[in-house]
């Protein structure tokens, strides 16, 4: 991955913040072609980072396919990202090719279980009986990502399955939040402020900013919602985020 700048701060003025608006979490698909994404980015005056999922079902399984993906996107004014979904994903690619990416974003939404199966916690029909048992498994997965995976951005931090998202404040204790923040700080991993699910919480952002961790904005959009920031800008204004608090690519 390319060298990153963690930039130089000036106070946020009214309106747009003093840092460039970048949506690092945009997916292409049937409702958003690459050409449409570029046009939308220009209209919204928000730079887009395009991410391709890589994992067991990925179309980008090796260096050759990854290079094709990178070279295609390099023809357009977008950042070139990757979003792995499982641990140990990088063993399928050479460092030489991975270094050609602008960044790697990974979330913890695909949780491995001891029997070799996965919990895909974004699925609306998922039901988990024991919230506290799940949190132990989930935290282990998160720590594995943050401690070992070669990533630049941790996406959707503190996301919870929909059937117990109402327990957010109870389950996300300060101790658990501190584990995420401390690991991110140690490995210089930025934390995503996620627009479409309105996470992480106000409390988490305050703790992470105090710890000196960098932030990104992301929509996880596959349509015209890419680059649409409301929660992200609300949190940036509330916490006085400036250019110095943001992960910005050179």
XYZ file of C-alpha atoms in Angstrom:
250
model
C 0.000 0.000 0.000
C 1.166 3.492 -0.707
C 2.610 5.866 1.860
C -0.066 7.773 3.712
C -0.128 11.316 5.011
C -1.709 11.961 8.354
C -1.601 15.584 7.476
C -1.466 19.006 9.034
C -4.276 20.614 10.941
C -6.113 23.872 10.844
C -9.345 24.626 12.651
C -12.589 23.593 11.024
C -14.546 26.510 9.629
C -18.301 26.573 9.155
C -19.765 24.443 6.370
C -17.425 21.834 4.962
C -14.591 20.773 7.256
C -11.016 21.838 6.577
C -10.042 18.392 5.308
C -10.904 16.842 1.929
C -14.131 14.842 1.950
C -13.387 11.264 0.957
C -15.698 8.253 0.957
C -13.276 5.351 1.319
C -16.044 2.734 1.344
C -17.740 2.674 -2.067
C -18.637 -0.533 -3.914
C -19.386 -0.847 -7.606
C -22.383 -2.908 -8.680
C -25.511 -3.040 -10.832
C -26.649 0.354 -9.511
C -23.244 2.058 -9.606
C -20.825 1.585 -12.471
C -17.319 3.002 -12.336
C -18.294 5.757 -14.753
C -21.379 6.596 -12.677
C -19.265 6.666 -9.518
C -16.857 9.161 -11.075
C -19.725 11.411 -12.169
C -21.374 11.193 -8.730
C -18.079 12.000 -7.038
C -17.716 15.131 -9.156
C -21.299 16.206 -8.455
C -20.952 15.786 -4.689
C -17.389 17.125 -4.545
C -16.415 14.037 -2.567
C -13.485 11.862 -3.641
C -14.342 8.157 -3.797
C -12.269 5.198 -2.772
C -13.483 2.056 -4.525
C -13.187 -1.234 -2.651
C -13.528 -4.763 -3.982
C -14.365 -7.554 -1.552
C -11.834 -10.365 -1.439
C -12.504 -13.664 0.273
C -13.661 -17.214 -0.469
C -16.166 -16.085 -3.137
C -14.010 -13.301 -4.559
C -13.466 -12.709 -8.254
C -10.023 -11.316 -7.398
C -8.208 -14.432 -6.224
C -4.578 -13.884 -7.203
C -1.970 -11.348 -8.285
C -3.011 -11.403 -11.926
C -6.644 -10.623 -11.160
C -5.710 -8.024 -8.559
C -3.440 -6.238 -11.042
C -6.260 -6.140 -13.595
C -8.511 -4.575 -10.977
C -5.877 -2.003 -9.976
C -5.007 -1.085 -13.562
C -8.656 -0.621 -14.504
C -9.328 1.757 -11.613
C -6.100 3.691 -12.175
C -7.628 5.082 -15.369
C -10.128 7.052 -13.255
C -9.867 9.743 -10.550
C -10.608 7.382 -7.649
C -8.577 5.788 -4.890
C -7.973 2.070 -5.326
C -8.870 0.026 -2.270
C -9.516 -3.542 -1.245
C -11.911 -4.947 1.347
C -10.942 -8.409 2.555
C -13.622 -10.326 4.411
C -11.677 -13.118 6.131
C -8.486 -13.539 8.131
C -5.231 -14.459 6.367
C -6.521 -13.040 3.095
C -3.165 -11.528 2.135
C -1.448 -14.904 1.653
C -3.043 -15.083 -1.810
C -1.197 -12.005 -3.081
C 2.391 -10.814 -3.273
C 3.535 -7.801 -1.284
C 4.687 -6.218 -4.545
C 1.135 -6.185 -5.900
C -0.530 -5.262 -2.605
C 1.771 -2.261 -2.354
C 0.157 -0.882 -5.511
C -3.132 -0.379 -3.674
C -3.891 2.952 -2.065
C -5.339 1.312 1.033
C -6.960 -1.778 2.504
C -10.175 -1.547 4.524
C -11.416 -4.486 6.565
C -14.351 -4.864 8.916
C -15.193 -7.645 11.366
C -18.602 -8.532 9.931
C -17.666 -12.082 8.878
C -17.001 -13.804 12.187
C -15.319 -17.243 12.115
C -16.725 -19.921 14.416
C -14.870 -22.899 15.919
C -16.647 -25.343 13.573
C -15.254 -23.574 10.486
C -18.469 -21.780 9.594
C -19.026 -18.024 9.647
C -21.486 -15.633 11.207
C -22.310 -12.931 8.672
C -23.515 -10.408 11.159
C -24.832 -7.843 8.666
C -27.590 -10.211 7.520
C -30.982 -9.049 8.730
C -32.312 -12.564 9.312
C -29.452 -13.526 11.626
C -30.517 -14.378 15.169
C -28.042 -14.875 18.009
C -29.339 -16.218 21.315
C -26.505 -15.377 23.692
C -25.326 -11.808 23.288
C -22.540 -12.044 25.839
C -21.114 -15.245 24.384
C -21.202 -13.655 20.943
C -19.318 -10.607 22.205
C -16.452 -12.778 23.449
C -16.149 -14.442 20.030
C -16.563 -11.104 18.264
C -13.916 -9.346 20.332
C -11.451 -12.153 19.661
C -12.078 -11.762 15.935
C -11.654 -7.993 16.103
C -8.370 -8.300 17.980
C -7.063 -10.796 15.420
C -7.788 -8.315 12.631
C -6.310 -5.317 14.388
C -3.250 -7.125 15.714
C -2.263 -9.108 12.627
C -3.963 -8.168 9.354
C -2.172 -5.791 6.921
C -4.850 -3.101 6.777
C -5.068 0.686 6.829
C -8.694 1.206 7.865
C -10.880 -0.767 10.283
C -14.384 -0.504 8.866
C -17.708 -0.431 10.713
C -16.142 -0.458 14.194
C -18.579 -1.517 16.945
C -21.230 -2.760 14.487
C -23.709 -5.143 16.124
C -26.203 -7.616 14.645
C -29.594 -6.016 14.237
C -31.385 -8.247 16.758
C -29.460 -6.779 19.687
C -28.185 -3.454 18.404
C -30.409 -1.850 21.051
C -27.959 -3.226 23.652
C -25.098 -1.211 22.131
C -24.282 0.887 25.191
C -24.316 -2.094 27.542
C -22.276 -4.410 25.332
C -19.727 -1.851 24.218
C -18.104 -1.220 27.558
C -15.245 1.239 27.839
C -12.929 -1.728 28.343
C -13.922 -3.260 25.004
C -13.756 0.071 23.217
C -10.284 0.667 24.637
C -9.051 -2.658 23.244
C -10.063 -1.573 19.731
C -8.654 1.923 20.110
C -5.346 0.802 21.624
C -4.702 -1.769 18.888
C -5.621 0.708 16.161
C -3.251 3.275 17.627
C -0.394 0.782 17.982
C -0.607 -0.291 14.335
C -1.578 3.095 12.873
C -4.944 1.807 11.660
C -7.615 4.423 10.999
C -11.166 3.927 12.280
C -14.117 4.415 9.973
C -17.064 6.613 10.864
C -19.813 4.688 9.096
C -22.611 6.712 7.583
C -25.315 4.188 6.785
C -25.387 2.471 10.193
C -24.399 5.568 12.211
C -21.482 4.056 14.069
C -19.280 4.218 16.039
C -20.893 5.976 18.959
C -20.224 9.462 20.189
C -18.430 7.965 23.209
C -16.139 5.834 21.050
C -15.206 8.739 18.778
C -14.341 10.902 21.784
C -12.133 8.148 23.225
C -10.422 7.458 19.900
C -9.735 11.127 19.229
C -8.227 11.553 22.684
C -5.973 8.560 21.966
C -4.766 10.134 18.719
C -6.300 7.574 16.367
C -7.124 8.723 12.824
C -10.602 8.567 11.273
C -12.142 8.035 7.852
C -15.648 8.508 6.468
C -17.451 5.695 4.669
C -20.921 4.945 3.331
C -20.604 1.285 2.265
C -22.806 2.404 -0.635
C -23.436 0.595 -3.902
C -25.652 3.296 -5.377
C -26.283 7.056 -5.437
C -25.873 7.210 -1.644
C -22.096 7.073 -2.083
C -20.509 10.240 -0.778
C -23.639 11.257 1.141
C -22.438 12.317 4.583
C -24.692 13.397 7.424
C -23.722 11.389 10.508
C -20.047 11.633 9.545
C -20.175 15.422 9.325
C -22.274 15.637 12.484
C -19.625 13.695 14.414
C -16.789 15.680 12.836
C -18.395 18.945 13.923
C -19.293 17.698 17.388
C -15.778 16.464 18.112
C -13.945 19.224 16.302
C -12.243 16.856 13.887
C -9.699 18.614 11.696
C -7.341 17.562 8.950
C -4.898 16.357 11.582
C -7.444 13.796 12.836
C -8.073 12.251 9.429
C -6.430 9.504 7.399
C -5.543 11.175 4.107
C -3.755 9.557 1.188
C -0.874 11.496 -0.346
